[in-house]
CSV table of C-alpha atoms and ligand atoms in Angstrom, one decimal:
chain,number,residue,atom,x,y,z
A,1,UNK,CA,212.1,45.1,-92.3
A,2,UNK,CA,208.6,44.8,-93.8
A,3,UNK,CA,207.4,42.1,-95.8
A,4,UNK,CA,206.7,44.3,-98.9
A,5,UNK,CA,210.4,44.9,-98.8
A,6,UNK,CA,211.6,41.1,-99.1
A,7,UNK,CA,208.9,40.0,-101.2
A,8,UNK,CA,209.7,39.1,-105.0
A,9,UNK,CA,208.6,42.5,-106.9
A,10,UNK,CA,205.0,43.1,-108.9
A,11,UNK,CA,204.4,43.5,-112.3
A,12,UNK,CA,202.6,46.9,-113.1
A,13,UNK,CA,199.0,44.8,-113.4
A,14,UNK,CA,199.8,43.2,-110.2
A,15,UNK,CA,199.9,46.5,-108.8
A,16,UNK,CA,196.7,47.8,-110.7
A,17,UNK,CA,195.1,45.0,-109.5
A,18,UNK,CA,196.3,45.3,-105.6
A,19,UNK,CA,195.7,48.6,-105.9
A,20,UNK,CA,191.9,48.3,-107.4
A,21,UNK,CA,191.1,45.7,-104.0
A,22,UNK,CA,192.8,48.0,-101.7
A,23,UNK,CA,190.8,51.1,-102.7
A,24,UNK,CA,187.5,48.6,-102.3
A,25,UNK,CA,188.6,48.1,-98.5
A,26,UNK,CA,189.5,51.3,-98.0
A,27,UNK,CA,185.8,52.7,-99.3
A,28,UNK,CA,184.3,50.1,-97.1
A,29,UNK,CA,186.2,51.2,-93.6
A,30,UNK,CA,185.6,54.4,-94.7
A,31,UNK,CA,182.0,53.9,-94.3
A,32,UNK,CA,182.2,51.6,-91.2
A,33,UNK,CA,184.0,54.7,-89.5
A,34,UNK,CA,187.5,53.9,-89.4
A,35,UNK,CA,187.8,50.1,-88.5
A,36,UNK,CA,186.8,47.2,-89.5
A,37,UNK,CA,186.8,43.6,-88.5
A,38,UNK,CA,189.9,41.6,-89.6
A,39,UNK,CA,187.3,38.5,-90.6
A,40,UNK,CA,185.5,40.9,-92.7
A,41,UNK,CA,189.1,42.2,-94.2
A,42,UNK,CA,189.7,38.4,-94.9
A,43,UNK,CA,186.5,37.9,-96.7
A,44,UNK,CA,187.1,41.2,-99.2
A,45,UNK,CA,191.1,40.0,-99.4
A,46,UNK,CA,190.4,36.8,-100.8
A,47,UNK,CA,186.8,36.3,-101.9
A,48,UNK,CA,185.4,39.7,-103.3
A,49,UNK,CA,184.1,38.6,-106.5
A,50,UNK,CA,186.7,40.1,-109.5
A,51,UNK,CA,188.9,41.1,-107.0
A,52,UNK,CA,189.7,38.9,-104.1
A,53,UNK,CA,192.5,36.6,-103.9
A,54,UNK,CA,190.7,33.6,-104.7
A,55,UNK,CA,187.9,34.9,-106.9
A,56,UNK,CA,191.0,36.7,-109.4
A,57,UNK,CA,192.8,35.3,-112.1
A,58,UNK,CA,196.5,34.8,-110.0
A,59,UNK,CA,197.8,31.1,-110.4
A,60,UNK,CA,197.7,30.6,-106.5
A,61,UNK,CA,198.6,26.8,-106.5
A,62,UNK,CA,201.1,25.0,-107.5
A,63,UNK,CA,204.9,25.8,-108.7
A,64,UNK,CA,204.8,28.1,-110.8
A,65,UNK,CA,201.4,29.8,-108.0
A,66,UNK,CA,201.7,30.7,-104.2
A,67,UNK,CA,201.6,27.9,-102.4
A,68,UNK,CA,201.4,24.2,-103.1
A,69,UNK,CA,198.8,21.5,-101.3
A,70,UNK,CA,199.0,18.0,-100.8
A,71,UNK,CA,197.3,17.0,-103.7
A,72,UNK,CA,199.4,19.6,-106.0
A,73,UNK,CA,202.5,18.1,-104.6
A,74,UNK,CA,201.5,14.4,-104.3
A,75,UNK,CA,198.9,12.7,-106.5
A,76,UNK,CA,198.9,9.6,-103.7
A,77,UNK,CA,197.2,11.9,-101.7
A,78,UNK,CA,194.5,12.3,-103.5
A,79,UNK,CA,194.7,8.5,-104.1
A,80,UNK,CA,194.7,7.8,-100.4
A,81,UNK,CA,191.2,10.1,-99.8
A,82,UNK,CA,189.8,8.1,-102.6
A,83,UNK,CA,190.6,4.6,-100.6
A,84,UNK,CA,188.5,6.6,-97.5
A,85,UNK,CA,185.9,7.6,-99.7
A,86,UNK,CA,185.4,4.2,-101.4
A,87,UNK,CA,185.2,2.1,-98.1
A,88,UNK,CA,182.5,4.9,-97.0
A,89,UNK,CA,180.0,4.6,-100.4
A,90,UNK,CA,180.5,0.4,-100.5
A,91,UNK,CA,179.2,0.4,-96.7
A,92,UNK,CA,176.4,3.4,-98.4
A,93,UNK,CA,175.7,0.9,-101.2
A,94,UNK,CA,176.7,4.1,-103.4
A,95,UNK,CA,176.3,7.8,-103.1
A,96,UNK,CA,177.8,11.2,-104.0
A,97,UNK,CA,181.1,12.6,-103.2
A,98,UNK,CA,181.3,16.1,-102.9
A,99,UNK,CA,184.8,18.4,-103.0
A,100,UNK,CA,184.4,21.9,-101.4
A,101,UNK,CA,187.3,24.1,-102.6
A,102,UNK,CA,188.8,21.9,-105.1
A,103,UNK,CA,191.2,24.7,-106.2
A,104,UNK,CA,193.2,23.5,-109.6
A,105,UNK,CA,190.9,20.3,-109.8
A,106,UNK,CA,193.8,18.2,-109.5
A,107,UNK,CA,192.7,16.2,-106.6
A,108,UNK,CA,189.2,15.1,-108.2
A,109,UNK,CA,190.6,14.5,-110.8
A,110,UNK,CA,193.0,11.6,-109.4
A,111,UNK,CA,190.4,10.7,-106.9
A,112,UNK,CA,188.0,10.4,-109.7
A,113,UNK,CA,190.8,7.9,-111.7
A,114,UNK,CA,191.1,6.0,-108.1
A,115,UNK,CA,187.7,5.4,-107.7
A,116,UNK,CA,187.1,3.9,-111.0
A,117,UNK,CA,190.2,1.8,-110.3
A,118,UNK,CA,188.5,0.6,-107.3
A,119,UNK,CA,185.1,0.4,-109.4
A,120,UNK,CA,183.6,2.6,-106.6
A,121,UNK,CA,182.6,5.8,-108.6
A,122,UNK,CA,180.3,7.5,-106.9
A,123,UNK,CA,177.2,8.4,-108.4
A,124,UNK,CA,178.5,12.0,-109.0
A,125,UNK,CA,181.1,14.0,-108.2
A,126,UNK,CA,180.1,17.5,-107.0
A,127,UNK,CA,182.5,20.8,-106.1
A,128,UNK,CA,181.9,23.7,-104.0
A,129,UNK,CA,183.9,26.1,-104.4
A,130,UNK,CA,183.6,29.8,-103.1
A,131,UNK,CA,185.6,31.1,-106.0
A,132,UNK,CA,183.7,31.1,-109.1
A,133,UNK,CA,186.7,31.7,-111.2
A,134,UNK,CA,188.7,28.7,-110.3
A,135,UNK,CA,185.6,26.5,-112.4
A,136,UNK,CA,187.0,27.1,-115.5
A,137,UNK,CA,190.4,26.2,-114.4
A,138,UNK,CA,188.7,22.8,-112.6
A,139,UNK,CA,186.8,22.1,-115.9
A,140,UNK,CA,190.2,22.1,-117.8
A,141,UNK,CA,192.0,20.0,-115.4
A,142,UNK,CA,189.3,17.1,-115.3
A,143,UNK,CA,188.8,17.3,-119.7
A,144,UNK,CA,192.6,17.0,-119.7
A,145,UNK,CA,192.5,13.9,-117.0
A,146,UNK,CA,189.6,12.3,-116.7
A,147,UNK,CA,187.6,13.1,-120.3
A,148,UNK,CA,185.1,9.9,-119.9
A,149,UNK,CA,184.2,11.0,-116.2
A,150,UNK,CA,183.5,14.7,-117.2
A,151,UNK,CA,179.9,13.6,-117.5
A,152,UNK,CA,179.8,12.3,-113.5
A,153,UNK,CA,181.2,16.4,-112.2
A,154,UNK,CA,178.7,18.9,-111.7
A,155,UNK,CA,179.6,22.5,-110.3
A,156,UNK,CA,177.2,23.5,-107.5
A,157,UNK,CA,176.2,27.0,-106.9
A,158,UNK,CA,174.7,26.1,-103.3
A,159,UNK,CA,175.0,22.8,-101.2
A,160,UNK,CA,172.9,20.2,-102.3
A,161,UNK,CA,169.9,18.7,-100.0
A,162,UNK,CA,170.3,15.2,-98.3
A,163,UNK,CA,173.2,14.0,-99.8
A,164,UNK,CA,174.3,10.5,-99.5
A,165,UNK,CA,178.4,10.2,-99.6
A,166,UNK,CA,181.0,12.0,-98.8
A,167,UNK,CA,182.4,16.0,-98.2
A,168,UNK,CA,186.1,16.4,-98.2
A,169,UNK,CA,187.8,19.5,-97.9
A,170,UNK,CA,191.4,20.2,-98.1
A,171,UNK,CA,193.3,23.1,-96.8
A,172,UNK,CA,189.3,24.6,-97.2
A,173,UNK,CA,188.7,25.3,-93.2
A,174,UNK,CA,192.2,27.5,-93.2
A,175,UNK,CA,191.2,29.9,-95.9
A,176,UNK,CA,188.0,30.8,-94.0
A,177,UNK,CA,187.9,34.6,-92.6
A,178,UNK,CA,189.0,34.2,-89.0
A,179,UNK,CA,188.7,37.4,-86.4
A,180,UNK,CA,191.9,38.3,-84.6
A,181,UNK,CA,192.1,39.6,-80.7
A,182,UNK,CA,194.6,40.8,-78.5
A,183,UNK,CA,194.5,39.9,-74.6
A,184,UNK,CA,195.0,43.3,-72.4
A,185,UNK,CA,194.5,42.9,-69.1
A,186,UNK,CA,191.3,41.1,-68.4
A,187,UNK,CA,190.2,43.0,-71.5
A,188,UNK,CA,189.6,41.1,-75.0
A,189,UNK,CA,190.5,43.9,-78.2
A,190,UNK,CA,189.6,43.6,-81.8
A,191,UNK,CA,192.2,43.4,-83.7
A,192,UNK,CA,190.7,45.2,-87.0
A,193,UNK,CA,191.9,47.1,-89.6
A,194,UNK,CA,192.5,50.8,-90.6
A,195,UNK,CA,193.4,52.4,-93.8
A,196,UNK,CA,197.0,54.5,-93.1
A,197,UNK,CA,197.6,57.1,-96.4
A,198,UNK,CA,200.1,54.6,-97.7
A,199,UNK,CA,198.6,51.3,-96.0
A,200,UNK,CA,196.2,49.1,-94.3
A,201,UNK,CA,197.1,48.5,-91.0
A,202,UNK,CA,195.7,46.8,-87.7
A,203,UNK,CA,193.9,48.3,-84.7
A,204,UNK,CA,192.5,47.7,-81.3
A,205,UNK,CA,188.6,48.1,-80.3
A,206,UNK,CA,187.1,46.9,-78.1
A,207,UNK,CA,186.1,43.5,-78.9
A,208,UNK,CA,182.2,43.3,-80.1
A,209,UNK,CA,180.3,40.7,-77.1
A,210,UNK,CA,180.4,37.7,-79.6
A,211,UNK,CA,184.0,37.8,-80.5
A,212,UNK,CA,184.5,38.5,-76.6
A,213,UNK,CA,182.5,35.7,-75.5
A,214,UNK,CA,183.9,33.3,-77.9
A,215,UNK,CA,187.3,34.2,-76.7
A,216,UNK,CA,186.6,33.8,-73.2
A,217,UNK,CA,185.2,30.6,-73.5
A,218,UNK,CA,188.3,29.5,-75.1
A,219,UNK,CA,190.4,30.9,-72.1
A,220,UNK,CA,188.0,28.8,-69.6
A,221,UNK,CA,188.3,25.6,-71.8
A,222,UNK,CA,192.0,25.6,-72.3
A,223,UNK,CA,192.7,27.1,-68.6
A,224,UNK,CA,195.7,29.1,-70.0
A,225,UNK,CA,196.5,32.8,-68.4
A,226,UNK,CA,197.7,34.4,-71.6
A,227,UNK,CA,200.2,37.0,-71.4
A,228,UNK,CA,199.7,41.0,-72.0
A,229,UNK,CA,199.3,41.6,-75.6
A,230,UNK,CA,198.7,37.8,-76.5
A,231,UNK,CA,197.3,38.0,-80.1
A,232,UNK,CA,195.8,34.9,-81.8
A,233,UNK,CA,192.4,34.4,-84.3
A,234,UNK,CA,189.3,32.3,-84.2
A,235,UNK,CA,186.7,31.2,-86.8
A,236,UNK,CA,183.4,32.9,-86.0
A,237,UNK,CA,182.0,30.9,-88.9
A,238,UNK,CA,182.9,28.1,-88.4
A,239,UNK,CA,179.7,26.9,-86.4
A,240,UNK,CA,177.4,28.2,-88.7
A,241,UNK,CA,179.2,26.6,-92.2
A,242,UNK,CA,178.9,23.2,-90.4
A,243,UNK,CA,175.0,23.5,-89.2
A,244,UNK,CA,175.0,24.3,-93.2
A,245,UNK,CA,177.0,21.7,-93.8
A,246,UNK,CA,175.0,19.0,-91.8
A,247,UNK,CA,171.5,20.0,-92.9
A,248,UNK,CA,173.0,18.8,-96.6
A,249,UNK,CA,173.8,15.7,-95.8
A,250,UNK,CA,171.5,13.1,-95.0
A,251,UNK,CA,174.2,9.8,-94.1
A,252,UNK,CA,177.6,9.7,-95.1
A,253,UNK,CA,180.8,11.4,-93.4
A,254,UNK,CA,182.5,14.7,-93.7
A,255,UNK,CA,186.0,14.5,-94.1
A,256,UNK,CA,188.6,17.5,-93.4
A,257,UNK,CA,192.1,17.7,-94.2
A,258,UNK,CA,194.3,20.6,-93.2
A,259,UNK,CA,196.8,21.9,-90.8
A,260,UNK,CA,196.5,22.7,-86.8
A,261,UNK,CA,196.4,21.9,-83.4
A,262,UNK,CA,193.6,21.0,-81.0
A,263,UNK,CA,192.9,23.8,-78.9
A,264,UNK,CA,195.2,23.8,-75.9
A,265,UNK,CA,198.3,23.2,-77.9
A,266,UNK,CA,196.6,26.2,-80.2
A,267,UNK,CA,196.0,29.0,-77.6
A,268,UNK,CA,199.2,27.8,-75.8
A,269,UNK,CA,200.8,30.7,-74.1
A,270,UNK,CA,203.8,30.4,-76.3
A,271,UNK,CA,202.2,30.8,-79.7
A,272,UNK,CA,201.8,34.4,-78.6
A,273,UNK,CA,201.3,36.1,-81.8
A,274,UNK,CA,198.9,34.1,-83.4
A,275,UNK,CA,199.1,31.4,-86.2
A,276,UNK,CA,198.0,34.0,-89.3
A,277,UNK,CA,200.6,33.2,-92.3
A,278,UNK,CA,200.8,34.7,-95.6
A,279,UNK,CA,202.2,33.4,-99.3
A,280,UNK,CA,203.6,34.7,-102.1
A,281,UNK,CA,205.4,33.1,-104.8
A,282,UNK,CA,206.7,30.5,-102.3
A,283,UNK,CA,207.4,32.7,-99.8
A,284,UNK,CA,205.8,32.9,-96.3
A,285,UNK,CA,205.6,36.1,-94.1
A,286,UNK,CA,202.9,37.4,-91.2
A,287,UNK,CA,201.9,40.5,-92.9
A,288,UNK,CA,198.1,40.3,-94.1
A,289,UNK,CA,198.6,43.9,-95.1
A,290,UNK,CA,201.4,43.7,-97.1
A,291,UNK,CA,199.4,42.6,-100.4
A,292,UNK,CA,195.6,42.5,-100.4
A,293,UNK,CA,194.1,40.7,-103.3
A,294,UNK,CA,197.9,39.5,-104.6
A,295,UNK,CA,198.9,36.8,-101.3
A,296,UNK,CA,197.0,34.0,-99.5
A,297,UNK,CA,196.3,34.6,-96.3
A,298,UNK,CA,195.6,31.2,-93.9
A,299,UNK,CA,195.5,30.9,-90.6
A,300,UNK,CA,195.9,27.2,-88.7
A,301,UNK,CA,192.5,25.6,-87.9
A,302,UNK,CA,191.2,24.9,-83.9
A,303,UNK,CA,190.5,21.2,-84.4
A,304,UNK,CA,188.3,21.1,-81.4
A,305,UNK,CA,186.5,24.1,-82.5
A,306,UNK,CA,185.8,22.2,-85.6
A,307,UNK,CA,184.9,18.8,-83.1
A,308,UNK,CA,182.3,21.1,-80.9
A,309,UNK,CA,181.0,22.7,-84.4
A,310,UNK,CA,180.1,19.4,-85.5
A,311,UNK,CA,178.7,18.2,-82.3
A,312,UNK,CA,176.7,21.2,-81.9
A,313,UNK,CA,175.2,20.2,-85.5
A,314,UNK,CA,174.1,17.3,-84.8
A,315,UNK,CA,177.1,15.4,-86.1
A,316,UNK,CA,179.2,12.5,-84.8
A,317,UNK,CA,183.1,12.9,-84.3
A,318,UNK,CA,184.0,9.2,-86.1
A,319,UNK,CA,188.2,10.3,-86.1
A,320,UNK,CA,191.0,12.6,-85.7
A,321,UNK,CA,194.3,11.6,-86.7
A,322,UNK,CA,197.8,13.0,-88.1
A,323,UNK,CA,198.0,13.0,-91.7
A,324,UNK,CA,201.1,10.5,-91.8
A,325,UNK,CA,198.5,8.0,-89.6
A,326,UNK,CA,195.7,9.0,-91.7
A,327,UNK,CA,197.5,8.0,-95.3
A,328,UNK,CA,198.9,4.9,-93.6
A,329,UNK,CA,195.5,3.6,-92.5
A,330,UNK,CA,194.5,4.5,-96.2
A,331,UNK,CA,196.8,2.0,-97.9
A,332,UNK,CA,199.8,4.4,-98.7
A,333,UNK,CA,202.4,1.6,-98.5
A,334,UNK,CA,200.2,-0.3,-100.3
A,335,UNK,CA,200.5,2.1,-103.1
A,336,UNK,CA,204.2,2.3,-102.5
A,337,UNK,CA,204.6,-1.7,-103.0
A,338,UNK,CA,202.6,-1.4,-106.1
A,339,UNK,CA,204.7,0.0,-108.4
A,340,UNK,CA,205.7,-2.9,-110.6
A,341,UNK,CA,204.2,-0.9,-114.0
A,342,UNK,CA,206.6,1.9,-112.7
A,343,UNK,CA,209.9,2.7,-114.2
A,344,UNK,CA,212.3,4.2,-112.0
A,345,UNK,CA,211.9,7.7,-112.2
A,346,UNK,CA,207.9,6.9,-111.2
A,347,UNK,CA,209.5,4.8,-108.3
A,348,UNK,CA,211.4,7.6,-106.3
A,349,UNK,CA,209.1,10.1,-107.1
A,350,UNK,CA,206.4,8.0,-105.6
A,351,UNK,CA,208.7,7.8,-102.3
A,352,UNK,CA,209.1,11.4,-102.4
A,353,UNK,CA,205.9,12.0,-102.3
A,354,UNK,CA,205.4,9.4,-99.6
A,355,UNK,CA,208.1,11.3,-97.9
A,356,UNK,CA,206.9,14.7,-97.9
A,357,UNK,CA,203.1,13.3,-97.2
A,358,UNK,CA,204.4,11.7,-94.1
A,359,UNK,CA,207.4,12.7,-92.4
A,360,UNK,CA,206.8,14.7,-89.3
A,361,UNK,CA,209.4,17.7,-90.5
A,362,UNK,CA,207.5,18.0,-93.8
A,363,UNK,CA,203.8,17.6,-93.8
A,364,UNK,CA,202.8,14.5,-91.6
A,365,UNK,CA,202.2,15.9,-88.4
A,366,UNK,CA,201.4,19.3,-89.0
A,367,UNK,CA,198.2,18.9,-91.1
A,368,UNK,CA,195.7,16.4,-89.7
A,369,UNK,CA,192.6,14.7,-90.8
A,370,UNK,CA,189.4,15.0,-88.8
A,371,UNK,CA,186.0,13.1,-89.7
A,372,UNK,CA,182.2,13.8,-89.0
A,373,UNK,CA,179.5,11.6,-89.5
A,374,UNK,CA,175.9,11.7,-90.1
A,375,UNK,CA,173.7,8.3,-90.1
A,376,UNK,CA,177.0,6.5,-90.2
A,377,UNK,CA,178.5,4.4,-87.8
A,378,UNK,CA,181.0,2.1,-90.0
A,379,UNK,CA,184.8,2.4,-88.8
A,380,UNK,CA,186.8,4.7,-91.5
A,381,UNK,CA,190.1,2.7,-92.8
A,382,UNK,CA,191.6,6.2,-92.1
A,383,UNK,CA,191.6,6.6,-88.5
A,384,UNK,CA,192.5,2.8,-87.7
A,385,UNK,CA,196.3,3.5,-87.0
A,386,UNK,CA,196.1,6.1,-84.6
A,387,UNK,CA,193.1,8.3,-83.6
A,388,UNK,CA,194.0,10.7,-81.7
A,389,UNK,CA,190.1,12.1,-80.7
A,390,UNK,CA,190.7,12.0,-77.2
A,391,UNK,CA,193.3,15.1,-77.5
A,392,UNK,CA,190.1,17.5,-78.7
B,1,SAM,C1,194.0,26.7,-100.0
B,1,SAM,S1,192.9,26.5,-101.3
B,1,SAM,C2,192.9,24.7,-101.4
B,1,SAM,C3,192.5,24.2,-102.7
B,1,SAM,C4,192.5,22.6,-102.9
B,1,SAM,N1,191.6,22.0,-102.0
B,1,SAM,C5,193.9,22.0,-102.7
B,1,SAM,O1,194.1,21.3,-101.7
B,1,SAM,O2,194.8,22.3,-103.5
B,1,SAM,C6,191.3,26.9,-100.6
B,1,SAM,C7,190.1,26.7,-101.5
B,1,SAM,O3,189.0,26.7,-100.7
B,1,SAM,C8,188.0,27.5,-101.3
B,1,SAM,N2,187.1,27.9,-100.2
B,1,SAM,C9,187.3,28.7,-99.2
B,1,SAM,N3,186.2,28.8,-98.4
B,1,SAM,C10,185.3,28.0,-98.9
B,1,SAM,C11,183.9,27.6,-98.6
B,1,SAM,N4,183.4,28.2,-97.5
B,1,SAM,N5,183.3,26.8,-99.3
B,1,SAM,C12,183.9,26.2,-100.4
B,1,SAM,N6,185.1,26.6,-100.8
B,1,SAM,C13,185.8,27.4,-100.1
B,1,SAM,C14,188.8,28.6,-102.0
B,1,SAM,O4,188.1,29.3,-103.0
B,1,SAM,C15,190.0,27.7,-102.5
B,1,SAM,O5,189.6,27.1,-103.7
């Protein structure tokens, strides 16, 4: 059965609109001559300005969106990252933080109410985003929230030069265009993409040298012999968003939070198919061609990719950690104990949260926090649990 076929059905402008992106890839492989990459797919799915998933007017996040975040489900999140972010600009003696892909705004906006709790606001409060459309919907979020802070947020068209502070991320590094490959043989394919009269659809060529070599080095690092028709993605651009990302910071740390593995559990011969999911409404299914422009389309994030990235940038690997160890060394249970202003209601939904946070069956283990540092050498609260860096 094909995704399409179990998915919840489109409205007719859901269709226009699917069909408006679709005809956009299809001009485009059309002049490429039949195929083209699956990272470049990625980019015109969910970034093509007007039309790309991201860069459209669909809710995305949230309940009544796609797919819902950490910080969408649990404001203590967002509470926890400020605790990390606050230790990092008293040891600065003040600074900048700066949000890249801050989606609904939500999490500033609590992070920007934690930090003045903590009277550790930083300096300013920049975001990043790819998707110039969400702005607008991170303006209202913060004017609704945080009115008085309003004044400390500035949207960035570019990074900024020598920043002092902090860059956090979440679920950022899983919504970047990845390149897919199948193993044949001592052969490394493409996977790409083709336009079918009624649909997009993958295909195999032979795998251009850089996606080959990138590939092959993984094969040597994890020592794995994949299996015929092994199929799984990697982040070509991943290396060169972190040199950019290092060349704008001048001290401070870079802080990711999303889900994945480090590499050998990754490229395991087991995970044979790859790691690529889709949403929609809630749903999740492995079809990236089922609808362009109308789903989200992630795929889990190579931490020790992101480790060697931020080596190769000059950058120091401070911690890597679980997300449950990661909140804990943050102070979550000393949010939890805090709750004598909180009526009931507040009180479990505060240990729900806590719950779906941490527990290894919901989101604890799954998604994990990584940090990078430049001109910093201070221990980070959040990695003081359990660091796990010597599994990258
Ligand atoms: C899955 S959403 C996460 C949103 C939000 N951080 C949250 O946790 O709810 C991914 C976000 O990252 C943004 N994004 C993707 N690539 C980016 C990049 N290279 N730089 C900045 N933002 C990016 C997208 O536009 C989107 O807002």
């Amino acid at each position: 059965m094909s995704a399409a076929s179990v998915l919840p059905a489109l409205t007719a402008d859901e269709v226009a609109h699917g069909a408006r992106l679709e005809a956009r890839i299809r001009d485009e492989i059309a002049a490429a001559g039949g195929c083209i990459g699956f990272a470049r797919y990625m980019q015109l799915a969910l970034y093509e300005p007007g039309l790309g998933y991201y860069s459209a007017g669909a809710r995305k996040f949230g309940a009544a969106g796609d797919f819902i975040t950490a910080p969408e489900v649990a404001p203590v999140f967002s509470r926890c990252l400020a605790a990390q972010c606050a230790e990092v600009l008293q040891a600065l003696g003040g600074g900048d933080v700066l949000e890249l892909g801050a989606g609904s705004g939500v999490m500033a906006a609590e992070m920007l109410a934690e930090l003045e709790r903590r009277g550790a606001l930083p300096r300013r409060y920049l975001i990043l985003d790819v998707s110039a459309d969400l702005r607008e919907r991170q303006h209202a979020t913060l004017a609704a929230a945080v009115p008085h802070l309003l004044p400390r947020v500035e949207w960035l068209e570019r990074l900024p030069e020598a920043l002092d502070g902090v860059v956090v991320a979440n679920e950022v590094l899983d919504a970047m265009p990845v390149e897919r490959f199948v193993v044949r043989g001592d052969r490394v394919q493409s996977l790409g993409v083709r336009a079918q009269p009624d649909r997009l659809q993958a295909c195999e060529a032979e795998a251009p040298a850089v996606l080959a070599d990138a590939v092959r080095a993984i094969g040597r690092d994890t020592g794995v012999a994949w299996p015929e028709g092994y199929t799984s993605e990697v982040n070509l651009g991943l290396a060169g968003w972190l040199q950019s990302l290092a060349g704008a910071v001048a001290r401070g740390v870079l802080l990711f939070v999303d889900y994945g593995l480090p590499r050998r559990e990754y490229y395991a011969t087991e995970r044979r198919d790859g790691t690529l999911l889709c949403h929609f409404r809630h749903r999740f299914h492995d079809d990236p061609f089922a609808r362009p422009g109308l789903q989200d389309i992630t795929a889990w994030v190579d931490f020790t990719a992101v480790a060697a990235a931020g080596s190769a940038a000059g950058l120091q690997l401070a911690g890597f950690a679980t997300q449950a160890h990661f909140l804990i060394g943050c102070g979550i249970g000393e949010f939890l104990a805090d709750v004598s202003d909180l009526d009931v209601v507040s009180r479990v939904n505060l240990s729900r949260q806590a719950m779906v946070l941490t527990l290894p069956g919901e989101m604890g283990e799954r998604f994990k926090a990584i940090a990078l540092t430049k001109g910093y050498d201070a221990p980070l609260r959040g990695f003081a649990v359990r660091d796990l860096r010597h599994t990258l």
